[in-house]
Amino acid sequence: MAEEKEPIKLRRKQLANGNISLYLDIYFNGKRDYEFLRMYLIPEKTKADKERNRQTLQLANSVKAKRIIEMQNGVYGFAAGFKLDVNFFEYYSSLTEKRKKEDSKGNHGNWSSAMKHLLQYSKASTTFRDIDEEFCKGFKEYLEKKARTKSGNPLSQNSQYSYFCKLKACITQAYDDKIIPTDICKKIKSPKAGDTERDYLTIEEVKALSLTECRYPILKRAFLFSCLTGIRWSDINKMCWREVQEMDGNTRIIFRQKKTKGQEYLDINPQAAELLGKRGKNDERVFSGLKYSSYHNVALVQWCLRAGITKEITFHCARHTFAVMMLNLGTDIYTVSKLLGHKDLKTTEVYVKLLDKRKQAAVMKIPQILE
């Protein structure tokens, strides 16, 4: 019998500077290809040079062994025409830009921040051939132990969770786009997310805002509308009059959530309907003039301060306000979940922690101790 040909060989190429470049000579399914490892042997002038070359060869042979295992498992890149030499950061940037056009500003910002940490952790020349389980585990460890904020502080649990999820999302999309043969991150657990602090307004504070002047009237209308409906800023901002319908004397908003893509049918009360203003043409925005800007963000804070509210309020707090208000008024959690458009009841359960009547009742049972 003819001896079976070795599918992958580690070869060397002499360079003009005296170094030796290591590469893999790959023969698979009748095709030959080469993978340059970006590993180099140097002239051995000292014991340290010999030790360095020994470690380099050990690493190169580890890559060779990994490629052989990939072949045996039927997932080797060349077998199905995958694009393992695509630059990882160029691909990641394209996904980030896509989210800049389609998603909320906050989500795009998280993608950009995650990329900055990925560049700190890896090289700009990284390709998908370099992305493996060890790369992903290493990034997770980097986020937990080495990564720092602009002020030099360790990352919060939620930041670690968010940034690692961006890497996982990128790799999953690359798998869907047939750039890589396997979804490498699938088996790796993300860092645990911490409990997010959710500021909200009481009914009295919402009343105070309604009686207080805001620099931008459109911002005031939109924010109060969100307090009364729970609709996100992104959906309020894009809302057109065709989504506002009158049915049996009630006003209903029929829209597709920008974040979850879910189709929603939300009846609103007369107070919220009044905040919509005079009806316009079907393709006109309901809250025309509303936009995301630093000016509007500052105006929101100033408006709250004038109303006597010192909490750190963002526009999204209006959605939290609606959720807590509904629970406080006795609405069951299932209905609140539907009103918010949550796909998972666990997402809504976070608000129950903010308003636990049993805890409130328990602490009020403490007898008078201090004299």
Short mmCIF file of C-alpha atoms in Angstrom, two decimals:
data_model
loop_
_atom_site.label_atom_id
_atom_site.label_comp_id
_atom_site.label_asym_id
_atom_site.label_seq_id
_atom_site.Cartn_x
_atom_site.Cartn_y
_atom_site.Cartn_z
CA MET A 1 0.00 0.00 0.00
CA ALA A 2 1.18 3.54 -0.78
CA GLU A 3 2.15 5.58 2.26
CA GLU A 4 -0.50 8.21 3.11
CA LYS A 5 0.75 11.71 2.36
CA GLU A 6 1.10 14.03 5.37
CA PRO A 7 -1.63 16.69 4.91
CA ILE A 8 0.19 19.50 6.74
CA LYS A 9 3.91 20.17 6.94
CA LEU A 10 5.75 22.86 8.85
CA ARG A 11 8.15 24.54 6.45
CA ARG A 12 10.73 27.31 6.61
CA LYS A 13 11.53 30.25 4.33
CA GLN A 14 14.78 32.17 4.52
CA LEU A 15 14.31 35.94 4.66
CA ALA A 16 16.68 38.66 3.49
CA ASN A 17 17.24 39.92 7.05
CA GLY A 18 18.59 36.54 8.15
CA ASN A 19 15.43 35.41 9.96
CA ILE A 20 13.47 32.31 8.95
CA SER A 21 9.71 32.55 8.41
CA LEU A 22 7.63 29.54 9.45
CA TYR A 23 4.59 28.49 7.44
CA LEU A 24 2.29 25.52 6.96
CA ASP A 25 2.25 23.66 3.65
CA ILE A 26 -1.32 22.34 3.47
CA TYR A 27 -2.61 19.67 1.11
CA PHE A 28 -6.31 19.03 1.54
CA ASN A 29 -9.04 17.65 -0.74
CA GLY A 30 -6.69 17.72 -3.71
CA LYS A 31 -5.77 21.38 -3.17
CA ARG A 32 -2.57 22.97 -1.89
CA ASP A 33 -2.48 26.12 0.18
CA TYR A 34 -0.15 27.89 2.56
CA GLU A 35 -0.64 29.50 5.94
CA PHE A 36 2.09 31.90 6.99
CA LEU A 37 2.22 31.86 10.79
CA ARG A 38 3.92 35.21 11.34
CA MET A 39 6.44 33.32 13.47
CA TYR A 40 10.17 33.69 12.88
CA LEU A 41 13.36 31.91 13.88
CA ILE A 42 16.32 34.18 14.52
CA PRO A 43 20.06 33.52 14.14
CA GLU A 44 21.21 31.66 17.25
CA LYS A 45 24.03 33.70 18.75
CA THR A 46 23.23 33.15 22.41
CA LYS A 47 21.50 30.63 24.65
CA ALA A 48 18.57 33.05 24.85
CA ASP A 49 18.26 32.96 21.04
CA LYS A 50 18.17 29.15 21.10
CA GLU A 51 15.52 29.14 23.81
CA ARG A 52 13.42 31.66 21.90
CA ASN A 53 13.61 29.55 18.72
CA ARG A 54 12.70 26.45 20.70
CA GLN A 55 9.55 28.13 22.03
CA THR A 56 8.67 29.49 18.58
CA LEU A 57 8.94 26.02 17.03
CA GLN A 58 6.85 24.57 19.84
CA LEU A 59 4.13 27.15 19.20
CA ALA A 60 4.26 26.56 15.43
CA ASN A 61 3.88 22.81 15.91
CA SER A 62 0.91 23.46 18.21
CA VAL A 63 -0.79 25.40 15.39
CA LYS A 64 0.03 22.56 12.99
CA ALA A 65 -1.52 20.02 15.38
CA LYS A 66 -4.62 22.19 15.72
CA ARG A 67 -5.06 22.39 11.94
CA ILE A 68 -4.78 18.59 11.68
CA ILE A 69 -7.50 18.16 14.31
CA GLU A 70 -9.68 20.64 12.40
CA MET A 71 -9.25 18.51 9.27
CA GLN A 72 -10.15 15.34 11.14
CA ASN A 73 -13.27 17.01 12.50
CA GLY A 74 -14.27 18.28 9.06
CA VAL A 75 -14.15 21.94 10.03
CA TYR A 76 -10.87 23.04 8.46
CA GLY A 77 -11.28 26.41 6.74
CA PHE A 78 -10.10 25.50 3.25
CA ALA A 79 -12.55 22.58 3.05
CA ALA A 80 -15.59 24.81 2.65
CA GLY A 81 -14.05 27.96 1.26
CA PHE A 82 -14.14 29.93 4.51
CA LYS A 83 -12.42 33.32 4.63
CA LEU A 84 -10.12 32.92 7.59
CA ASP A 85 -7.67 35.57 6.34
CA VAL A 86 -10.28 38.34 6.61
CA ASN A 87 -9.01 41.02 8.99
CA PHE A 88 -10.96 40.71 12.22
CA PHE A 89 -11.02 44.43 13.03
CA GLU A 90 -12.11 45.48 9.55
CA TYR A 91 -15.02 43.06 9.79
CA TYR A 92 -15.84 44.18 13.35
CA SER A 93 -15.79 47.83 12.20
CA SER A 94 -18.25 47.05 9.42
CA LEU A 95 -20.68 45.58 11.98
CA THR A 96 -20.19 48.64 14.19
CA GLU A 97 -21.01 51.00 11.32
CA LYS A 98 -24.09 48.95 10.50
CA ARG A 99 -25.32 49.39 14.05
CA LYS A 100 -24.60 53.11 13.87
CA LYS A 101 -27.15 53.32 11.06
CA GLU A 102 -29.72 50.86 12.40
CA ASP A 103 -29.51 50.80 16.19
CA SER A 104 -29.61 53.25 19.04
CA LYS A 105 -26.65 55.52 19.73
CA GLY A 106 -25.95 53.74 23.01
CA ASN A 107 -25.59 50.33 21.39
CA HIS A 108 -23.28 51.69 18.71
CA GLY A 109 -21.22 53.33 21.43
CA ASN A 110 -20.84 50.02 23.24
CA TRP A 111 -19.56 48.38 20.06
CA SER A 112 -17.00 51.16 19.62
CA SER A 113 -15.87 50.92 23.25
CA ALA A 114 -15.52 47.14 23.00
CA MET A 115 -13.37 47.55 19.89
CA LYS A 116 -10.98 49.88 21.75
CA HIS A 117 -10.45 47.17 24.36
CA LEU A 118 -10.05 44.49 21.69
CA LEU A 119 -7.31 46.59 20.10
CA GLN A 120 -5.64 46.93 23.50
CA TYR A 121 -5.81 43.16 23.90
CA SER A 122 -4.82 42.15 20.36
CA LYS A 123 -3.16 43.50 17.18
CA ALA A 124 -4.74 45.49 14.37
CA SER A 125 -3.47 42.82 11.96
CA THR A 126 -5.50 40.05 13.66
CA THR A 127 -7.37 37.82 11.21
CA PHE A 128 -10.10 35.27 11.85
CA ARG A 129 -7.41 32.62 11.60
CA ASP A 130 -6.11 34.01 14.92
CA ILE A 131 -9.53 33.84 16.59
CA ASP A 132 -9.95 30.66 18.63
CA GLU A 133 -11.23 29.65 22.06
CA GLU A 134 -7.99 30.74 23.69
CA PHE A 135 -8.32 34.18 22.10
CA CYS A 136 -11.86 34.55 23.48
CA LYS A 137 -10.96 33.26 26.94
CA GLY A 138 -7.97 35.59 26.96
CA PHE A 139 -10.16 38.59 26.14
CA LYS A 140 -12.56 37.65 28.91
CA GLU A 141 -9.66 37.50 31.37
CA TYR A 142 -8.30 40.81 30.05
CA LEU A 143 -11.66 42.50 30.70
CA GLU A 144 -11.80 41.09 34.22
CA LYS A 145 -8.21 41.79 35.30
CA LYS A 146 -6.45 44.31 33.05
CA ALA A 147 -8.95 46.56 31.25
CA ARG A 148 -9.45 50.06 32.60
CA THR A 149 -11.87 52.92 32.07
CA LYS A 150 -10.72 56.36 30.89
CA SER A 151 -10.35 57.36 34.53
CA GLY A 152 -8.14 54.34 35.24
CA ASN A 153 -10.70 52.29 37.16
CA PRO A 154 -11.43 48.58 36.56
CA LEU A 155 -14.41 47.87 34.33
CA SER A 156 -17.77 47.30 35.98
CA GLN A 157 -19.40 43.89 35.75
CA ASN A 158 -21.90 45.20 33.24
CA SER A 159 -19.16 46.69 31.04
CA GLN A 160 -17.27 43.39 31.06
CA TYR A 161 -20.44 41.56 30.15
CA SER A 162 -21.38 44.05 27.42
CA TYR A 163 -17.95 44.14 25.74
CA PHE A 164 -17.53 40.37 25.75
CA CYS A 165 -21.01 39.98 24.28
CA LYS A 166 -19.96 42.25 21.41
CA LEU A 167 -17.07 39.89 20.62
CA LYS A 168 -19.46 36.93 20.74
CA ALA A 169 -21.95 38.71 18.48
CA CYS A 170 -19.20 39.50 15.96
CA ILE A 171 -17.99 35.89 15.90
CA THR A 172 -21.52 34.53 15.58
CA GLN A 173 -22.18 36.87 12.64
CA ALA A 174 -18.89 35.80 11.04
CA TYR A 175 -20.04 32.20 11.38
CA ASP A 176 -23.38 33.08 9.76
CA ASP A 177 -21.50 34.87 6.97
CA LYS A 178 -19.38 31.72 6.40
CA ILE A 179 -16.15 33.48 7.25
CA ILE A 180 -15.35 30.92 9.96
CA PRO A 181 -16.40 27.26 10.16
CA THR A 182 -17.49 27.18 13.81
CA ASP A 183 -19.08 29.56 16.33
CA ILE A 184 -16.05 29.57 18.62
CA CYS A 185 -17.57 31.57 21.49
CA LYS A 186 -20.65 29.40 21.80
CA LYS A 187 -19.18 27.28 24.59
CA ILE A 188 -17.62 30.18 26.49
CA LYS A 189 -19.67 31.78 29.24
CA SER A 190 -19.86 35.55 29.25
CA PRO A 191 -18.83 37.45 32.39
CA LYS A 192 -21.71 37.79 34.81
CA ALA A 193 -23.80 40.94 34.43
CA GLY A 194 -24.35 43.01 37.54
CA ASP A 195 -27.67 44.41 38.65
CA THR A 196 -28.30 47.66 36.81
CA GLU A 197 -29.46 50.62 38.87
CA ARG A 198 -32.69 51.91 37.39
CA ASP A 199 -33.70 55.42 38.36
CA TYR A 200 -37.37 56.26 38.01
CA LEU A 201 -39.73 59.05 38.94
CA THR A 202 -42.63 58.92 41.35
CA ILE A 203 -46.08 60.04 40.22
CA GLU A 204 -45.59 63.23 42.25
CA GLU A 205 -42.30 63.93 40.43
CA VAL A 206 -43.92 63.38 37.03
CA LYS A 207 -46.65 65.85 38.05
CA ALA A 208 -43.95 68.34 39.04
CA LEU A 209 -42.30 67.99 35.64
CA SER A 210 -45.60 68.54 33.87
CA LEU A 211 -45.93 71.88 35.69
CA THR A 212 -42.33 72.96 34.99
CA GLU A 213 -41.11 74.69 31.85
CA CYS A 214 -38.55 72.88 29.66
CA ARG A 215 -36.21 74.63 27.21
CA TYR A 216 -37.39 72.28 24.45
CA PRO A 217 -41.19 71.77 24.53
CA ILE A 218 -40.89 68.79 22.15
CA LEU A 219 -38.57 67.08 24.64
CA LYS A 220 -41.05 67.70 27.45
CA ARG A 221 -43.95 66.22 25.45
CA ALA A 222 -41.94 63.20 24.37
CA PHE A 223 -40.58 62.48 27.85
CA LEU A 224 -43.98 62.73 29.54
CA PHE A 225 -45.43 60.57 26.75
CA SER A 226 -42.84 57.90 27.53
CA CYS A 227 -43.70 58.13 31.26
CA LEU A 228 -47.35 57.43 30.39
CA THR A 229 -46.74 54.69 27.79
CA GLY A 230 -43.35 53.08 28.48
CA ILE A 231 -42.36 53.47 24.82
CA ARG A 232 -38.59 53.77 24.24
CA TRP A 233 -36.92 56.91 22.95
CA SER A 234 -35.91 55.16 19.70
CA ASP A 235 -39.53 54.23 18.94
CA ILE A 236 -40.90 57.64 19.97
CA ASN A 237 -38.30 59.38 17.82
CA LYS A 238 -39.27 57.47 14.67
CA MET A 239 -43.02 57.34 15.34
CA CYS A 240 -45.11 58.46 12.36
CA TRP A 241 -48.80 59.36 12.32
CA ARG A 242 -49.68 56.23 10.37
CA GLU A 243 -48.80 54.29 13.54
CA VAL A 244 -51.40 56.25 15.54
CA GLN A 245 -54.91 54.87 15.04
CA GLU A 246 -58.29 55.58 16.58
CA MET A 247 -60.29 52.45 17.45
CA ASP A 248 -63.64 52.49 19.22
CA GLY A 249 -62.92 55.84 20.80
CA ASN A 250 -59.47 54.76 22.02
CA THR A 251 -56.03 55.66 20.69
CA ARG A 252 -53.77 52.78 19.74
CA ILE A 253 -50.11 52.87 18.68
CA ILE A 254 -49.21 50.10 16.22
CA PHE A 255 -45.48 49.94 15.71
CA ARG A 256 -42.49 47.65 15.37
CA GLN A 257 -39.95 48.02 18.15
CA LYS A 258 -36.59 49.16 16.84
CA LYS A 259 -34.66 47.23 19.48
CA THR A 260 -36.47 43.86 19.47
CA LYS A 261 -38.15 44.08 16.03
CA GLY A 262 -41.36 42.92 17.74
CA GLN A 263 -44.72 44.15 16.43
CA GLU A 264 -46.61 46.00 19.16
CA TYR A 265 -50.25 47.05 19.60
CA LEU A 266 -50.40 49.50 22.50
CA ASP A 267 -53.54 51.26 23.68
CA ILE A 268 -52.76 54.56 25.40
CA ASN A 269 -54.83 56.66 27.80
CA PRO A 270 -56.32 60.08 26.94
CA GLN A 271 -53.52 61.95 28.74
CA ALA A 272 -50.89 60.30 26.57
CA ALA A 273 -53.01 60.83 23.45
CA GLU A 274 -53.21 64.55 24.23
CA LEU A 275 -49.40 64.74 24.29
CA LEU A 276 -49.30 63.55 20.66
CA GLY A 277 -50.54 66.97 19.53
CA LYS A 278 -52.35 67.85 16.33
CA ARG A 279 -52.51 65.03 13.82
CA GLY A 280 -50.31 65.36 10.76
CA LYS A 281 -49.83 63.42 7.52
CA ASN A 282 -49.26 59.68 7.72
CA ASP A 283 -45.56 59.83 6.85
CA GLU A 284 -44.81 62.79 9.18
CA ARG A 285 -43.10 62.21 12.51
CA VAL A 286 -45.35 62.66 15.54
CA PHE A 287 -42.58 64.26 17.62
CA SER A 288 -40.96 66.27 14.85
CA GLY A 289 -37.86 68.09 16.09
CA LEU A 290 -36.99 65.52 18.73
CA LYS A 291 -33.37 64.44 18.37
CA TYR A 292 -30.52 62.90 20.31
CA SER A 293 -28.02 65.61 21.21
CA SER A 294 -25.96 66.85 24.13
CA TYR A 295 -28.15 69.98 24.19
CA HIS A 296 -31.30 67.94 24.73
CA ASN A 297 -29.59 65.77 27.37
CA VAL A 298 -28.48 68.85 29.32
CA ALA A 299 -31.93 70.41 28.93
CA LEU A 300 -33.52 67.27 30.41
CA VAL A 301 -31.28 67.48 33.49
CA GLN A 302 -31.94 71.20 33.90
CA TRP A 303 -35.69 70.66 33.54
CA CYS A 304 -35.60 68.05 36.31
CA LEU A 305 -33.58 70.33 38.59
CA ARG A 306 -36.06 73.17 38.09
CA ALA A 307 -38.80 70.75 39.12
CA GLY A 308 -36.87 69.93 42.32
CA ILE A 309 -35.69 66.50 41.12
CA THR A 310 -32.04 65.70 41.91
CA LYS A 311 -31.97 62.12 40.61
CA GLU A 312 -29.71 61.29 37.64
CA ILE A 313 -32.45 61.17 35.03
CA THR A 314 -32.02 60.13 31.40
CA PHE A 315 -34.75 59.78 28.81
CA HIS A 316 -34.85 56.01 29.35
CA CYS A 317 -35.83 56.63 32.98
CA ALA A 318 -39.28 57.54 31.64
CA ARG A 319 -39.72 53.90 30.58
CA HIS A 320 -38.66 52.75 34.05
CA THR A 321 -41.10 55.23 35.53
CA PHE A 322 -43.98 53.73 33.55
CA ALA A 323 -43.08 50.18 34.59
CA VAL A 324 -42.84 51.00 38.29
CA MET A 325 -46.01 53.11 38.15
CA MET A 326 -47.96 50.22 36.61
CA LEU A 327 -46.79 47.77 39.27
CA ASN A 328 -47.46 50.30 42.03
CA LEU A 329 -51.03 50.71 40.75
CA GLY A 330 -51.56 46.97 41.05
CA THR A 331 -51.10 45.83 37.45
CA ASP A 332 -49.91 42.22 37.31
CA ILE A 333 -46.38 41.60 36.08
CA TYR A 334 -47.52 39.65 33.02
CA THR A 335 -49.58 42.61 31.76
CA VAL A 336 -46.73 45.03 32.51
CA SER A 337 -44.40 42.78 30.53
CA LYS A 338 -46.75 42.91 27.54
CA LEU A 339 -47.14 46.70 27.83
CA LEU A 340 -43.35 47.09 27.74
CA GLY A 341 -43.00 44.68 24.83
CA HIS A 342 -40.64 42.38 26.74
CA LYS A 343 -40.06 38.97 25.19
CA ASP A 344 -38.97 37.43 28.48
CA LEU A 345 -40.79 37.86 31.79
CA LYS A 346 -37.42 37.85 33.59
CA THR A 347 -36.69 41.25 32.04
CA THR A 348 -39.77 42.68 33.71
CA GLU A 349 -39.01 41.04 37.06
CA VAL A 350 -36.20 43.56 37.55
CA TYR A 351 -38.84 46.20 38.24
CA VAL A 352 -40.40 44.07 40.96
CA LYS A 353 -37.15 44.47 42.92
CA LEU A 354 -37.61 48.23 42.75
CA LEU A 355 -41.07 48.01 44.23
CA ASP A 356 -41.38 45.16 46.71
CA LYS A 357 -44.42 45.87 48.90
CA ARG A 358 -43.60 42.97 51.21
CA LYS A 359 -40.17 44.39 52.00
CA GLN A 360 -41.67 47.80 52.62
CA ALA A 361 -44.29 46.29 54.94
CA ALA A 362 -41.65 44.23 56.76
CA VAL A 363 -39.39 47.15 57.67
CA MET A 364 -42.38 49.20 58.82
CA LYS A 365 -43.11 46.53 61.47
CA ILE A 366 -39.98 47.43 63.40
CA PRO A 367 -41.17 48.88 66.72
CA GLN A 368 -40.03 52.27 68.04
CA ILE A 369 -36.52 51.70 69.39
CA LEU A 370 -34.82 55.07 69.43
CA GLU A 371 -35.89 57.54 72.08
#
